[in-house]
Tab-separated table of C-alpha atoms in Angstrom:
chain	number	residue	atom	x	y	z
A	27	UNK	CA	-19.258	-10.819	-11.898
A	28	UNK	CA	-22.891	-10.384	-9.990
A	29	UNK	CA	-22.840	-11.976	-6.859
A	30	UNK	CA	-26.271	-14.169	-6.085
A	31	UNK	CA	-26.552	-14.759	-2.518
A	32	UNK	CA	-29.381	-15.696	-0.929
A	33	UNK	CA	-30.814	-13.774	1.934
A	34	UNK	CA	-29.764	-16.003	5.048
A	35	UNK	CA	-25.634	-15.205	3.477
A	36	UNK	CA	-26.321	-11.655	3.046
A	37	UNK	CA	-27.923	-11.640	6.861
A	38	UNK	CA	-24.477	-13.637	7.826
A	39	UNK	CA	-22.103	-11.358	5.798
A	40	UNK	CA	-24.310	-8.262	7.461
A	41	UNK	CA	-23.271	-9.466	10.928
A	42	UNK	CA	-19.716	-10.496	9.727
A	43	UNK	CA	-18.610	-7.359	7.871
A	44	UNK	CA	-20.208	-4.814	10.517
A	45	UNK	CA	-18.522	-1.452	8.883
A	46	UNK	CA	-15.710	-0.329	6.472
A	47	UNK	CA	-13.093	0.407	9.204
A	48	UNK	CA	-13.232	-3.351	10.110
A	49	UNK	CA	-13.004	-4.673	6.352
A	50	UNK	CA	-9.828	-2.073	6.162
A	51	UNK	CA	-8.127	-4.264	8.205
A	52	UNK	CA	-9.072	-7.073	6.974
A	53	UNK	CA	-8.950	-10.820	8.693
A	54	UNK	CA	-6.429	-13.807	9.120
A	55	UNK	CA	-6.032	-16.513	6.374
A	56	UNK	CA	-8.472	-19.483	7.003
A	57	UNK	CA	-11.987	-20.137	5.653
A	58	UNK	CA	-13.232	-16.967	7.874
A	59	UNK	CA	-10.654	-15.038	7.039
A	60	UNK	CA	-10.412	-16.157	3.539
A	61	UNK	CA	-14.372	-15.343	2.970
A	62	UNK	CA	-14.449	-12.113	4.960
A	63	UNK	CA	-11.614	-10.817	3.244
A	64	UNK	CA	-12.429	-11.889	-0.376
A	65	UNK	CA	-16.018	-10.887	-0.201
A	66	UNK	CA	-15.144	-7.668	0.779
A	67	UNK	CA	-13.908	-7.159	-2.937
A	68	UNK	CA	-17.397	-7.935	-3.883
A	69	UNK	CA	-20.147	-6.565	-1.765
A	70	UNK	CA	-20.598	-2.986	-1.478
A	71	UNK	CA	-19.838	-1.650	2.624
A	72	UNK	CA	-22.512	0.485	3.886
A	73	UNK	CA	-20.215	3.068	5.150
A	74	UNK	CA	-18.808	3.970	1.720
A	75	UNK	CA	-21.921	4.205	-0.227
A	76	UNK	CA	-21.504	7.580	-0.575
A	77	UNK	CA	-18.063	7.604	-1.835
A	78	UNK	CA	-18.966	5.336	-4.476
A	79	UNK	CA	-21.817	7.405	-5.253
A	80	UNK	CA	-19.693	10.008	-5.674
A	81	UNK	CA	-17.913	8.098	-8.435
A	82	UNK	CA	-20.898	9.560	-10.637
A	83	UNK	CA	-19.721	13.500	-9.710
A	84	UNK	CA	-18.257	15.330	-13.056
A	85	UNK	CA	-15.877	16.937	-10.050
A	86	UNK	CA	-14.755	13.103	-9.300
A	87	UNK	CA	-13.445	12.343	-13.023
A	88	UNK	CA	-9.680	11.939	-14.135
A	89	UNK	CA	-8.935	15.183	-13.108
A	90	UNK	CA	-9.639	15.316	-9.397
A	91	UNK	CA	-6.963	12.861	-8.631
A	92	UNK	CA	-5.112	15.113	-6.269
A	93	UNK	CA	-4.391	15.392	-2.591
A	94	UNK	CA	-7.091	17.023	-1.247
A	95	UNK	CA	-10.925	15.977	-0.329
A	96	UNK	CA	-12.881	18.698	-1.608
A	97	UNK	CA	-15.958	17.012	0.457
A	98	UNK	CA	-13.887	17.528	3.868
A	99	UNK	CA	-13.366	21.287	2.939
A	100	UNK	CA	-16.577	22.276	1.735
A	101	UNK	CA	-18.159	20.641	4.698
A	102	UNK	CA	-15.564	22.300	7.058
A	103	UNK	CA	-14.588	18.836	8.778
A	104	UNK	CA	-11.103	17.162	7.941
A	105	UNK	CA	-10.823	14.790	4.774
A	106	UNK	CA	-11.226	11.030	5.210
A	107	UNK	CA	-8.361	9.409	3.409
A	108	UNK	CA	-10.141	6.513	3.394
A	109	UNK	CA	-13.299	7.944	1.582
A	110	UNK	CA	-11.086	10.313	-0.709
A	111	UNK	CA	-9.355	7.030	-1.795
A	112	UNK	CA	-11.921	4.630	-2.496
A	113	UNK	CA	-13.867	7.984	-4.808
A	114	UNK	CA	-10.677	8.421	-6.341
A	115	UNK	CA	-9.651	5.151	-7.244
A	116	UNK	CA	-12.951	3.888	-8.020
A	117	UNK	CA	-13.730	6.501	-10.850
A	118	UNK	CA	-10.363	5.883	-12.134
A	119	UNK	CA	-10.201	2.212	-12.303
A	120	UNK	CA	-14.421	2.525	-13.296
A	121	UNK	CA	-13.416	5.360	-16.031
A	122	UNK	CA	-11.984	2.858	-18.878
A	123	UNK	CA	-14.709	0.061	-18.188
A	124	UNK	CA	-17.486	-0.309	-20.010
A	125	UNK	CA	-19.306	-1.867	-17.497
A	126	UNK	CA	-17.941	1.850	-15.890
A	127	UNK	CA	-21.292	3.238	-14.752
A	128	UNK	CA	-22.015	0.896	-11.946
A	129	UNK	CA	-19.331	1.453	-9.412
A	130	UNK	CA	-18.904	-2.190	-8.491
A	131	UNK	CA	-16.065	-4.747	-9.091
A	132	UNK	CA	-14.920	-8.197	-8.291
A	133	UNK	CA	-11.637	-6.980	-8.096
A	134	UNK	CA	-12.541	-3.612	-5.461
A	135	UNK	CA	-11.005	-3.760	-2.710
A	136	UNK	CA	-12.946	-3.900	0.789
A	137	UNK	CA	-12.065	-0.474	1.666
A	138	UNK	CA	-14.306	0.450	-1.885
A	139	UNK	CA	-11.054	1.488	-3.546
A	140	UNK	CA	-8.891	-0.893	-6.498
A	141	UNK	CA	-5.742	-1.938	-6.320
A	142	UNK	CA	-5.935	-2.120	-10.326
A	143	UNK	CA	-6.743	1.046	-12.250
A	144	UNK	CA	-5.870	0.191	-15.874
A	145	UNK	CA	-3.010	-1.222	-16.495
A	146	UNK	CA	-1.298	0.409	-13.067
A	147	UNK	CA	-1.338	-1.995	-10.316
A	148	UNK	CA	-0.778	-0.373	-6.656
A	149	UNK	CA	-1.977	3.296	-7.184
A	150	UNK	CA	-0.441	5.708	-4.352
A	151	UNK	CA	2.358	2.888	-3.722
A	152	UNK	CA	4.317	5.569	-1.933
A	153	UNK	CA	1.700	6.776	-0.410
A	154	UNK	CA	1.624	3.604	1.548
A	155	UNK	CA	4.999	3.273	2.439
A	156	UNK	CA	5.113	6.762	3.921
A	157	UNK	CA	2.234	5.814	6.041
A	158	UNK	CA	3.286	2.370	7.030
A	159	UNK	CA	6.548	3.856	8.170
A	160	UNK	CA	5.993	7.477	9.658
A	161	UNK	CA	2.714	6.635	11.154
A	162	UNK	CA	2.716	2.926	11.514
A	163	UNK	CA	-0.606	2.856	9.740
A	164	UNK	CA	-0.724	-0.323	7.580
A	165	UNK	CA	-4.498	0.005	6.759
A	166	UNK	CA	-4.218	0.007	2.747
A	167	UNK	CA	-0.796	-1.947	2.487
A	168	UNK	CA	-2.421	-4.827	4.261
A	169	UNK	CA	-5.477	-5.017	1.631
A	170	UNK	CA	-3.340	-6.071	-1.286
A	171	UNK	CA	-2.665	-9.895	-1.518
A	172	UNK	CA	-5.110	-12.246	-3.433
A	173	UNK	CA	-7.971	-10.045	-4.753
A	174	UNK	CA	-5.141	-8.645	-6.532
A	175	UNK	CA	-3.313	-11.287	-8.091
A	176	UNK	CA	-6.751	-12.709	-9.064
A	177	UNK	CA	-7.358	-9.627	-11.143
A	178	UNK	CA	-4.420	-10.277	-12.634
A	179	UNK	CA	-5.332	-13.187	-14.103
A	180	UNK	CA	-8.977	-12.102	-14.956
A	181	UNK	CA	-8.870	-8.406	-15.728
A	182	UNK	CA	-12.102	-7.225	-15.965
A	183	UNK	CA	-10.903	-5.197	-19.017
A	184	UNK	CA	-11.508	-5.750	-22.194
A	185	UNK	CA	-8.393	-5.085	-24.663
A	186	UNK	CA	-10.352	-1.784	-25.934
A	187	UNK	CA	-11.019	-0.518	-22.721
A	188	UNK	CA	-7.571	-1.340	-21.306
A	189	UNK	CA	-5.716	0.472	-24.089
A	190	UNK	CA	-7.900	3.779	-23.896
A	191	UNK	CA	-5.091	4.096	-20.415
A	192	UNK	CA	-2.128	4.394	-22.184
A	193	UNK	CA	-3.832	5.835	-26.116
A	194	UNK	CA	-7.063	8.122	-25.069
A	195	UNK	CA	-8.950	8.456	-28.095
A	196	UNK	CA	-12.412	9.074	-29.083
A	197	UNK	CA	-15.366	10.376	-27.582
A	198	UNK	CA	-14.528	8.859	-24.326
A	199	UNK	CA	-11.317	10.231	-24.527
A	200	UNK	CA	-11.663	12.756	-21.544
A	201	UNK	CA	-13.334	10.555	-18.801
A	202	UNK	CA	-10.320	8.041	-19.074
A	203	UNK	CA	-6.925	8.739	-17.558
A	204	UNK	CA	-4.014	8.001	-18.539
A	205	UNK	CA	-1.504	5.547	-17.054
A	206	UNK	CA	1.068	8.175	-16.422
A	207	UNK	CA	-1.894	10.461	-14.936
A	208	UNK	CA	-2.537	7.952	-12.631
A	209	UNK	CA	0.820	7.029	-11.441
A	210	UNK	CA	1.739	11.129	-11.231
A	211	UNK	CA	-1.091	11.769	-9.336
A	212	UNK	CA	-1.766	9.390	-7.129
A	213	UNK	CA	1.334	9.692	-5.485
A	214	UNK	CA	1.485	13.052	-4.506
A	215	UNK	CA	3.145	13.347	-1.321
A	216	UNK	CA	6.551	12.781	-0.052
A	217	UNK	CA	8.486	12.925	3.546
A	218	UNK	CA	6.084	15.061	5.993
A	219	UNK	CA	8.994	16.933	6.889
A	220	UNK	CA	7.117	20.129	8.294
A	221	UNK	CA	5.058	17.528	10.701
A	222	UNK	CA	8.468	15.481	12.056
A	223	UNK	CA	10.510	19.143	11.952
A	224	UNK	CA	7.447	20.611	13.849
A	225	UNK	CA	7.543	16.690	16.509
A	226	UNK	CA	11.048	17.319	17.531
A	227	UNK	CA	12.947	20.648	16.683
A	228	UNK	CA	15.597	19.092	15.472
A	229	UNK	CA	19.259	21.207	15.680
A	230	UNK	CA	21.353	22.470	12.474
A	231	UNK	CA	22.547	18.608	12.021
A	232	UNK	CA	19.473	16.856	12.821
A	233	UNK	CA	17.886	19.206	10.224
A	234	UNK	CA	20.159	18.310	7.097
A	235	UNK	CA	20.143	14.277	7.949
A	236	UNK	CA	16.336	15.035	7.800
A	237	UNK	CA	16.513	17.201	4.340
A	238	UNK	CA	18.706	14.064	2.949
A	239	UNK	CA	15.901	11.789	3.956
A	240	UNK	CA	13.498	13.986	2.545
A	241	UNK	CA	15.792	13.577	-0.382
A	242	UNK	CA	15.730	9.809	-0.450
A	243	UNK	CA	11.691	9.763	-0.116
A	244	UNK	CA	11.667	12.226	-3.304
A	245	UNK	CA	13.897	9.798	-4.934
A	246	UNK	CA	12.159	6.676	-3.521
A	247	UNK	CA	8.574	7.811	-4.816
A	248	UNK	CA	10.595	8.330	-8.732
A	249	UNK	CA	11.522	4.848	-8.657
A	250	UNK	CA	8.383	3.627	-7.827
A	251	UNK	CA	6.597	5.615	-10.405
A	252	UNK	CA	9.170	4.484	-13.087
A	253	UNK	CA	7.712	0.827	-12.677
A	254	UNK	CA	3.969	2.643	-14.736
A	255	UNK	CA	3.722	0.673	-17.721
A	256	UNK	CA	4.127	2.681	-20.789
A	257	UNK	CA	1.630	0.334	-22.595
A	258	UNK	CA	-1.425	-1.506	-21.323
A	259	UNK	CA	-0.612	-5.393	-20.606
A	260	UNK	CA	-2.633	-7.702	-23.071
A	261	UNK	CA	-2.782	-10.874	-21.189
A	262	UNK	CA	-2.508	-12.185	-17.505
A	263	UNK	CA	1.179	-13.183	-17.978
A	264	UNK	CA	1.555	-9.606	-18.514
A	265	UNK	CA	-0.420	-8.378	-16.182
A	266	UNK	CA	1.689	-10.484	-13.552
A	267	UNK	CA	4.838	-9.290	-15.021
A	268	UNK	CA	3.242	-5.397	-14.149
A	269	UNK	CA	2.875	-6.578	-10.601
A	270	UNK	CA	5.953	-7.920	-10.378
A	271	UNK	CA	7.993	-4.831	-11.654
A	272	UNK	CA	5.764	-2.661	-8.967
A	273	UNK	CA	6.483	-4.284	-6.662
A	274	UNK	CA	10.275	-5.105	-7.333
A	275	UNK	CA	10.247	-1.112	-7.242
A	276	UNK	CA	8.827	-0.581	-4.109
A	277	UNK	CA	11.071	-3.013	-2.281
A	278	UNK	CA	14.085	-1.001	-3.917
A	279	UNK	CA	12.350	1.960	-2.699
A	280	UNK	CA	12.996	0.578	0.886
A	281	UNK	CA	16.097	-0.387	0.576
A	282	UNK	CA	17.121	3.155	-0.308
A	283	UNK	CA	15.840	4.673	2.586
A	284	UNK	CA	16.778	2.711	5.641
A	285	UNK	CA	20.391	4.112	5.480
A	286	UNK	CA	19.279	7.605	5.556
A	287	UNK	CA	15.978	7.065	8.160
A	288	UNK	CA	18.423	5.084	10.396
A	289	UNK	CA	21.139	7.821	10.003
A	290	UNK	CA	18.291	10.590	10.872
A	291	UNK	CA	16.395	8.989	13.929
A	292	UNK	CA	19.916	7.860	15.427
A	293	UNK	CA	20.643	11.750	15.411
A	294	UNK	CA	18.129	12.140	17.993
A	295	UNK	CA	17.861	12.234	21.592
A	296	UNK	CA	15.164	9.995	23.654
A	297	UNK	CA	13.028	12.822	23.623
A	298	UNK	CA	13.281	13.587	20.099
A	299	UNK	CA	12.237	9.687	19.290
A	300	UNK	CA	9.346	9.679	21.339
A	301	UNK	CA	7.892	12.943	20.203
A	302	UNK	CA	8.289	11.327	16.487
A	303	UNK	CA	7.030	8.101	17.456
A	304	UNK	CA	4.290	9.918	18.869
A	305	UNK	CA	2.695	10.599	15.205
A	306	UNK	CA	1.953	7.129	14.558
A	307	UNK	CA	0.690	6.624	18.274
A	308	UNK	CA	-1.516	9.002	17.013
A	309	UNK	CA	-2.374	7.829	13.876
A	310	UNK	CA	-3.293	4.301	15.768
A	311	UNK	CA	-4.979	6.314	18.544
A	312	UNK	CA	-7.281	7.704	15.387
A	313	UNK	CA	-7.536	4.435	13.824
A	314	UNK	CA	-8.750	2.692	17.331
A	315	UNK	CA	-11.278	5.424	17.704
A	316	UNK	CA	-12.634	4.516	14.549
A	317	UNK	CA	-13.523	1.571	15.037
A	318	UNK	CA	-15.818	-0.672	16.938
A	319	UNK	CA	-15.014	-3.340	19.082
A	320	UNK	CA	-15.512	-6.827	16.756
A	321	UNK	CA	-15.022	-10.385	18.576
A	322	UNK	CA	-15.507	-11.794	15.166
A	323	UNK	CA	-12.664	-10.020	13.528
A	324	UNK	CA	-10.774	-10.257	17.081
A	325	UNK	CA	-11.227	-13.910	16.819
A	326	UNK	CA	-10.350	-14.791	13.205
A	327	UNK	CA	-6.903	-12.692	13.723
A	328	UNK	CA	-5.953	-15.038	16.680
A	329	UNK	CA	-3.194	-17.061	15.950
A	330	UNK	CA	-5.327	-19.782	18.124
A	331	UNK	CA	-7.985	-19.780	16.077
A	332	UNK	CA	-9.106	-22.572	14.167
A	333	UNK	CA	-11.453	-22.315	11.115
A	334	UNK	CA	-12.215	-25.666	10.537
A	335	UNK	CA	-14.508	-25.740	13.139
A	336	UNK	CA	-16.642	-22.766	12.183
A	337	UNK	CA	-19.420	-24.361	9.715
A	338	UNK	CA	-20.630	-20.843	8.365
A	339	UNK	CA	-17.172	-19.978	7.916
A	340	UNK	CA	-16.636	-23.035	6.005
A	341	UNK	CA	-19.635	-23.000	3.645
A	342	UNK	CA	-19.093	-19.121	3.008
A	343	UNK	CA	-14.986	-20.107	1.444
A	344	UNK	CA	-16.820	-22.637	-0.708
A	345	UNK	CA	-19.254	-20.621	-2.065
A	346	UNK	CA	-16.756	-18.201	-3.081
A	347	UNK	CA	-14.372	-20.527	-4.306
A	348	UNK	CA	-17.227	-21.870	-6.400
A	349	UNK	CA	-18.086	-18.007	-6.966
A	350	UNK	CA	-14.971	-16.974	-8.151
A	351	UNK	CA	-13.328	-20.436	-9.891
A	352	UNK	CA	-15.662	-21.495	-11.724
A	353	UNK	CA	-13.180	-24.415	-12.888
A	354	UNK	CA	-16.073	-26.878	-15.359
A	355	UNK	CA	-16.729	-23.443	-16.815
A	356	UNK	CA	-13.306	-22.658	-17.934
A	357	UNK	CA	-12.568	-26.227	-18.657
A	358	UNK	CA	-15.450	-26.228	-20.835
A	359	UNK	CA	-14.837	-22.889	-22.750
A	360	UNK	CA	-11.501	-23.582	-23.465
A	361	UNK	CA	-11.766	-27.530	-24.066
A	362	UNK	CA	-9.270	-28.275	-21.882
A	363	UNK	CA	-8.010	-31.878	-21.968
A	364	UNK	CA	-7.339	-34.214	-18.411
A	365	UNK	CA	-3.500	-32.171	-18.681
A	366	UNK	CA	-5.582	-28.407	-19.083
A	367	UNK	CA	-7.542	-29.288	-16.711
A	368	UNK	CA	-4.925	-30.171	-14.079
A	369	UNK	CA	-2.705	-27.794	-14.648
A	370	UNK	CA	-5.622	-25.358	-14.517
A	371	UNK	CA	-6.272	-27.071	-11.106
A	372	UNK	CA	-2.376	-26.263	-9.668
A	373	UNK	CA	-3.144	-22.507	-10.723
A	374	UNK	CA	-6.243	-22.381	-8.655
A	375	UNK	CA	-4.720	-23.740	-5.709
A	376	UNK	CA	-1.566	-21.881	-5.930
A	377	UNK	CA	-3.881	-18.500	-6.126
A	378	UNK	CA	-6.022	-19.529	-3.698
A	379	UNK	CA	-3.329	-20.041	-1.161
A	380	UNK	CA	-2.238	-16.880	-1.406
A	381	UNK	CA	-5.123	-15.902	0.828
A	382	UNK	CA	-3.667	-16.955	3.862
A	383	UNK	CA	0.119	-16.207	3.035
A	384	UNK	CA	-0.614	-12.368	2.524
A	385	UNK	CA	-3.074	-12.446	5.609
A	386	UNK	CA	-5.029	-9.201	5.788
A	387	UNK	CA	-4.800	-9.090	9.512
A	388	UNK	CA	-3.239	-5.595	10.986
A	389	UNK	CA	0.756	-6.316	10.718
A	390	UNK	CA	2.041	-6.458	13.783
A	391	UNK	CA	2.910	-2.940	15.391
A	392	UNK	CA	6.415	-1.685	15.462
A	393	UNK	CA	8.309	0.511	17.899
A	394	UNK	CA	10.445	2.480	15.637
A	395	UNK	CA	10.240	3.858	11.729
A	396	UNK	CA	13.117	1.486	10.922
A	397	UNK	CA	11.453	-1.360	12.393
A	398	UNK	CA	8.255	-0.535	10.523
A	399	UNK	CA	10.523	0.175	7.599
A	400	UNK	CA	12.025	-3.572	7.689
A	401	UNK	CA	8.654	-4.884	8.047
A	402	UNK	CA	7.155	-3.466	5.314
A	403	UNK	CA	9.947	-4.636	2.966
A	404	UNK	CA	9.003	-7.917	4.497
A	405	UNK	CA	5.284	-8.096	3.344
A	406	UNK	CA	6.948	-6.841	0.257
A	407	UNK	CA	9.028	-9.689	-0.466
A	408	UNK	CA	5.927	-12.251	0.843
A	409	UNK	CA	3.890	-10.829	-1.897
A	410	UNK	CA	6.406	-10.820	-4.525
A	411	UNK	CA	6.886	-14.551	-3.506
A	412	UNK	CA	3.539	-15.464	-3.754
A	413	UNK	CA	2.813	-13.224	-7.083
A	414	UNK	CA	6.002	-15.666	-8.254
A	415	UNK	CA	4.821	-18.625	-7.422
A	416	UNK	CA	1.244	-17.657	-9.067
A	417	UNK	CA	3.209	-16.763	-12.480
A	418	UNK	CA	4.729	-19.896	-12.539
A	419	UNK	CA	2.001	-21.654	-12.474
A	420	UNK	CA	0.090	-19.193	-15.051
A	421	UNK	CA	3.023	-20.147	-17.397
A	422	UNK	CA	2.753	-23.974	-17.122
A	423	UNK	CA	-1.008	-23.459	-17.638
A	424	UNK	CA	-0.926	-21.596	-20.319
A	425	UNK	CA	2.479	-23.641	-21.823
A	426	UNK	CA	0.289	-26.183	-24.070
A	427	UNK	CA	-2.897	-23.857	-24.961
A	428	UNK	CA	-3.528	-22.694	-28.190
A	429	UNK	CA	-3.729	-18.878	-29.711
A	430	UNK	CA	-7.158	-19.843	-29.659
A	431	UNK	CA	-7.551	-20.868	-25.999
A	432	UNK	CA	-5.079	-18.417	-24.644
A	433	UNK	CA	-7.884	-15.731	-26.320
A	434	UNK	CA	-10.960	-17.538	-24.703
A	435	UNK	CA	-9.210	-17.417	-21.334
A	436	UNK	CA	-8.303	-13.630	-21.654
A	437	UNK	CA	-12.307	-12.985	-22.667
A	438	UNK	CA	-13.311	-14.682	-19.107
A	439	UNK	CA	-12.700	-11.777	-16.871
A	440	UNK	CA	-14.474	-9.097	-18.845
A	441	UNK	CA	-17.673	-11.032	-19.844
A	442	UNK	CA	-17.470	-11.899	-15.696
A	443	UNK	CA	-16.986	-8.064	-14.884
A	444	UNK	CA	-19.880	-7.389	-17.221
């Protein structure tokens, strides 16, 4: 979907979405959070314009998923997850479009990377959950929540272009990875174990707890990689059901490790913990430096705040509600009677208010791994709550439609994406 604003919104969104490290973290529910947040899936962020740019590289295709930035080396600086991320992800999830050669999306998120490539929901999953917990960096976990679940329901791919994922064929064949490429690659890594081993010289015993937790992360990261779908998802009860299973991995994938992470860092002296909870005060330290200082963004993450007195804040959430449900449309297209049309209602609402319960606002920094550990399974479960709640309301939608319907519906989000 092109986005029309007119020039006095684009000024506002200029001075509200300043540079990519603030849209990273993202803002609290609320109309200003709400619009900051969600727009950032649409409009392009200065600071990554030449990461998606770089979608258009032959040495950015398929293949270059991997776990290295050649930029960074070339250039003799250290790689920019960030950047490496939103190239990667974006020629993957860009590869199987056919709208492919314009690197934008409704569904991107606002660090320029998707949280949908395909049929995979969540690439590098365990990616995230080794940097939420070892380095207390929540930066990517915090930027899935709505934008998500709305792709969901209108994927942006069309049934030919979803299927080339998981059955390459053709001419177009090679730019188009597979689903189990995707999944494989994009979670590379496991347990730093040469970085905490290197923190706090741990002894004989403290060195095999920390092999068994390297163990568990190995084991952690198959799980979560079991949950790729082996075939594309044809519909958005499907494509729920995909987000559902990913994520009812990755909260099994935390529940496997807190026995051996608590078992490891209870091994250690007070020393020992502070020297490993010094990577993620590091990690932060990097993050903070990043970053400038943003009384906007400050503002709409304080709990105090209250969006229904900010006007522009206001008038930006309608727009994009009006942007991105456009409900006489639908009703029209699929001749939805008064039932359709409220039912289709209660499924816009219910999506919509998943915008403030998976609030893009930094989580809350935790002292320990285990702590950071917990809390991730927390946001988790919130998601997997909300994605719930959204199904359920897709299936009562969807309940009384006919084949015919159901196949107008599913055409929405591609012709939009177009």
């Amino acid at each position: 979907m092109r986005l029309a604003l007119t020039g006095a919104v684009l000024v506002l969104l200029t001075v509200l979405l300043p540079d990519t490290a603030q849209a990273q973290f993202g803002f609290r529910g609320g109309p200003l959070g709400v619009a900051r947040f969600a727009v950032g899936h649409i409009i392009g962020l200065s600071r990554l314009r030449h990461a998606r740019m770089a979608v258009h590289g032959s040495r950015y295709r398929s293949a270059a998923l991997r776990s290295e930035d050649p930029r960074g080396g070339e250039r003799g600086r250290p790689a920019n997850p960030y950047v490496l991320r939103a190239a990667l992800t974006a020629q993957a999830a860009l590869s199987g479009w056919h709208g492919g050669r314009r690197p934008q999306g409704w569904w991107r998120h606002p660090d320029g990377s998707y949280g949908w490539i395909g049929p995979v929901f969540w690439p590098f999953a365990h990616d995230d959950l080794t940097t939420a917990v070892i380095y207390g960096d929540t930066t990517s976990l915090s930027l899935y929540g709505y934008g998500d679940i709305y792709a969901a329901i209108f994927a942006p791919y069309a049934a030919p272009e979803l299927a080339a994922y998981t059955a390459p064929q053709g001419r177009h064949a090679r730019r188009v990875p597979s689903a189990e490429v995707v999944c494989d690659s994009s979670d590379t890594g496991g347990l730093p174990v040469d970085r905490i081993a290197s923190a706090v010289q741990p002894n004989e015993m403290q060195r095999s707890a920390l092999d068994e937790l390297a163990a568990a992360w190995t084991s952690a990261r198959d799980t979560i990689r079991a949950s790729c779908p082996a075939q594309a998802p044809t519909n958005a009860a499907e494509r729920i059901s995909v987000m559902q299973a990913r994520l009812d991995a990755m909260i099994k994938a935390t529940d496997a490790l807190m026995q051996p992470l608590t078992t490891f860092v209870d091994l250690l002296d007070d020393g020992q913990k502070a020297k490993l909870d010094s990577l993620a005060r590091e990690r932060q330290a990097a993050l903070a430096s990043a970053q400038h200082k943003d009384a906007q963004a400050a503002k709409a993450c304080d709990p105090n705040y209250d969006p229904r007195y900010d006007v522009q804040a206001e008038r930006q959430y309608e727009q994009l509600v009006q942007q991105q449900w456009p409900t006489e449309a639908i009703a029209s297209t699929l001749k939805l009677d008064d039932t359709g049309r409220a039912r289709l209602d209660v499924l816009q609402d219910t999506t919509l208010r998943t915008m403030e319960t998976l609030s893009s606002c930094p989580m809350k920094p935790e002292a320990t791994p285990q702590a950071r550990l917990a809390a991730v399974k927390t946001r988790l479960q919130t998601m997997q709550q909300a994605v719930g709640g959204v199904a359920d309301a897709l299936d009562d939608f969807e309940f009384d439609l006919s084949d015919e319907q159901k196949a107008a519906f599913e055409a929405i989000g591609p012709k939009r994406g177009a």
